[in-house]
Amino acid sequence: MIGHLCVIGVGLIGGSFARALRDAGQVETVTGCGRNEEHLQRAVELGVIDRYDCQIEKAVAEADLIFISVPLGAMRAVFEAMRGHLKAGAIVTDAGSVKASVVRDLEQVFASVPDFFVPGHPIAGTENSGVDASFSTLYQNRKVILTPLETTNTDALATVSRLWQATGAHVTQMTVVHHDAVLAATSHLPHVLAFALVESLTRLPESDDVFQYAAGGFRDFTRIASSDPVMWRDICLANKQAIVAMIDQYALDLGTLKSAIEDEDSEQLQALFLKAKQTRDAFIKQV
């Protein structure tokens, strides 16, 4: 059990982490931290946290585990604020969607990545945000990727892994570089495409009719375009190279599809659609 958990960024991800650990009996006291005091007061009302402090250096002072769930662009400021204020033996972990940028921020603030830091990323979420959107079962049967470095303390890694398992998550490990490449393909690119499609359609002369008659397929494909724009801006900037590489590859494949349609190549179209259907059906069965 963690005696004292500090969650910096009490939204969907951070709030759900606190709820899940509380329900699992894995934490005694939860302190929330953020810039919006009204938001933190709401978290107390909901029972997500026990208390809060808007000053990071005070919020982390008594914590045994600090969970950072803020936009990637805010990570460095969080590290700077907590430096020199952590108690001995405290463990720090995060939920950032791009691990290389988090590691760079740590190195710039601490000169090297501290052994008490365990980089992590829960592969879970919804298109909603804020503490009101949090729920205790968000991580059940979802994957959580930990990307420990050679310097990561093994006991800290084991503790973070155990806590994620207590939330119902399936924990796996991979390198920082591999994580960022995989997530660029499976998460970052789909979000970019969803945002781009909706924005593109808004510029059509007949956009009013387009959205009026959009049906289930449009809702399914563009659901994630309702995600937090600030968070996804930061992700795109932090994982720029991997995302640009995936956009380039997708553009090539889209060009091939466009040519097949222009050439009325029914065999190529059917073969492409069949392969995609079979791949997705197999994926869904595994989920």
PDB file of N, CA and C in Angstrom, residues 36 41 75 98 103 122 133 136 146 152 163 174 206 215 229 241 270 285:
ATOM      1  N   ASN A  36      -5.753  25.060 -11.168  1.00  0.00           N
ATOM      2  CA  ASN A  36      -7.142  25.505 -11.026  1.00  0.00           C
ATOM      3  C   ASN A  36      -7.711  25.022  -9.690  1.00  0.00           C
ATOM      4  N   GLN A  41     -11.099  21.565  -5.978  1.00  0.00           N
ATOM      5  CA  GLN A  41     -12.198  21.477  -5.020  1.00  0.00           C
ATOM      6  C   GLN A  41     -13.253  20.485  -5.502  1.00  0.00           C
ATOM      7  N   MET A  75       5.547  19.380 -18.577  1.00  0.00           N
ATOM      8  CA  MET A  75       6.336  18.430 -17.791  1.00  0.00           C
ATOM      9  C   MET A  75       7.571  19.081 -17.162  1.00  0.00           C
ATOM     10  N   VAL A  98       4.502  10.536 -24.881  1.00  0.00           N
ATOM     11  CA  VAL A  98       5.786  10.495 -25.589  1.00  0.00           C
ATOM     12  C   VAL A  98       6.874  10.410 -24.532  1.00  0.00           C
ATOM     13  N   VAL A 103      11.935  12.165 -20.843  1.00  0.00           N
ATOM     14  CA  VAL A 103      13.298  11.858 -20.410  1.00  0.00           C
ATOM     15  C   VAL A 103      14.214  13.057 -20.641  1.00  0.00           C
ATOM     16  N   PRO A 122      -0.136   4.838 -19.703  1.00  0.00           N
ATOM     17  CA  PRO A 122      -1.333   3.993 -19.789  1.00  0.00           C
ATOM     18  C   PRO A 122      -1.999   4.143 -21.145  1.00  0.00           C
ATOM     19  N   ALA A 133     -14.839  13.380 -15.687  1.00  0.00           N
ATOM     20  CA  ALA A 133     -14.823  12.278 -16.649  1.00  0.00           C
ATOM     21  C   ALA A 133     -14.081  11.060 -16.119  1.00  0.00           C
ATOM     22  N   SER A 136     -13.107   4.734 -11.965  1.00  0.00           N
ATOM     23  CA  SER A 136     -12.148   3.804 -11.370  1.00  0.00           C
ATOM     24  C   SER A 136     -11.806   2.611 -12.250  1.00  0.00           C
ATOM     25  N   LEU A 146       5.564   0.588 -19.456  1.00  0.00           N
ATOM     26  CA  LEU A 146       6.626   1.207 -18.681  1.00  0.00           C
ATOM     27  C   LEU A 146       7.902   1.174 -19.509  1.00  0.00           C
ATOM     28  N   THR A 152      17.106   3.075 -13.815  1.00  0.00           N
ATOM     29  CA  THR A 152      15.877   3.026 -13.017  1.00  0.00           C
ATOM     30  C   THR A 152      16.018   2.032 -11.869  1.00  0.00           C
ATOM     31  N   LEU A 163       1.308  -1.358  -8.714  1.00  0.00           N
ATOM     32  CA  LEU A 163       0.174  -0.451  -8.568  1.00  0.00           C
ATOM     33  C   LEU A 163      -0.689  -0.423  -9.830  1.00  0.00           C
ATOM     34  N   MET A 174       8.963  -1.701 -22.601  1.00  0.00           N
ATOM     35  CA  MET A 174       9.688  -1.551 -23.853  1.00  0.00           C
ATOM     36  C   MET A 174      10.619  -0.354 -23.737  1.00  0.00           C
ATOM     37  N   GLU A 206     -20.155  23.314 -48.723  1.00  0.00           N
ATOM     38  CA  GLU A 206     -21.388  22.652 -48.299  1.00  0.00           C
ATOM     39  C   GLU A 206     -21.239  22.002 -46.924  1.00  0.00           C
ATOM     40  N   ALA A 215     -23.393  10.373 -40.473  1.00  0.00           N
ATOM     41  CA  ALA A 215     -24.012   9.275 -39.725  1.00  0.00           C
ATOM     42  C   ALA A 215     -22.982   8.574 -38.838  1.00  0.00           C
ATOM     43  N   PRO A 229      -7.274  19.491 -27.278  1.00  0.00           N
ATOM     44  CA  PRO A 229      -6.369  20.055 -28.291  1.00  0.00           C
ATOM     45  C   PRO A 229      -4.987  20.403 -27.753  1.00  0.00           C
ATOM     46  N   GLN A 241       9.272  13.657 -35.152  1.00  0.00           N
ATOM     47  CA  GLN A 241       9.912  12.836 -36.185  1.00  0.00           C
ATOM     48  C   GLN A 241       9.129  11.563 -36.471  1.00  0.00           C
ATOM     49  N   GLN A 270     -10.733  -4.203 -53.767  1.00  0.00           N
ATOM     50  CA  GLN A 270     -11.309  -5.256 -52.942  1.00  0.00           C
ATOM     51  C   GLN A 270     -10.238  -5.953 -52.118  1.00  0.00           C
ATOM     52  N   LYS A 285     -10.836  -9.162 -31.930  1.00  0.00           N
ATOM     53  CA  LYS A 285     -10.991 -10.406 -31.187  1.00  0.00           C
ATOM     54  C   LYS A 285      -9.994 -10.510 -30.041  1.00  0.00           C
TER      55      LYS A 285
END
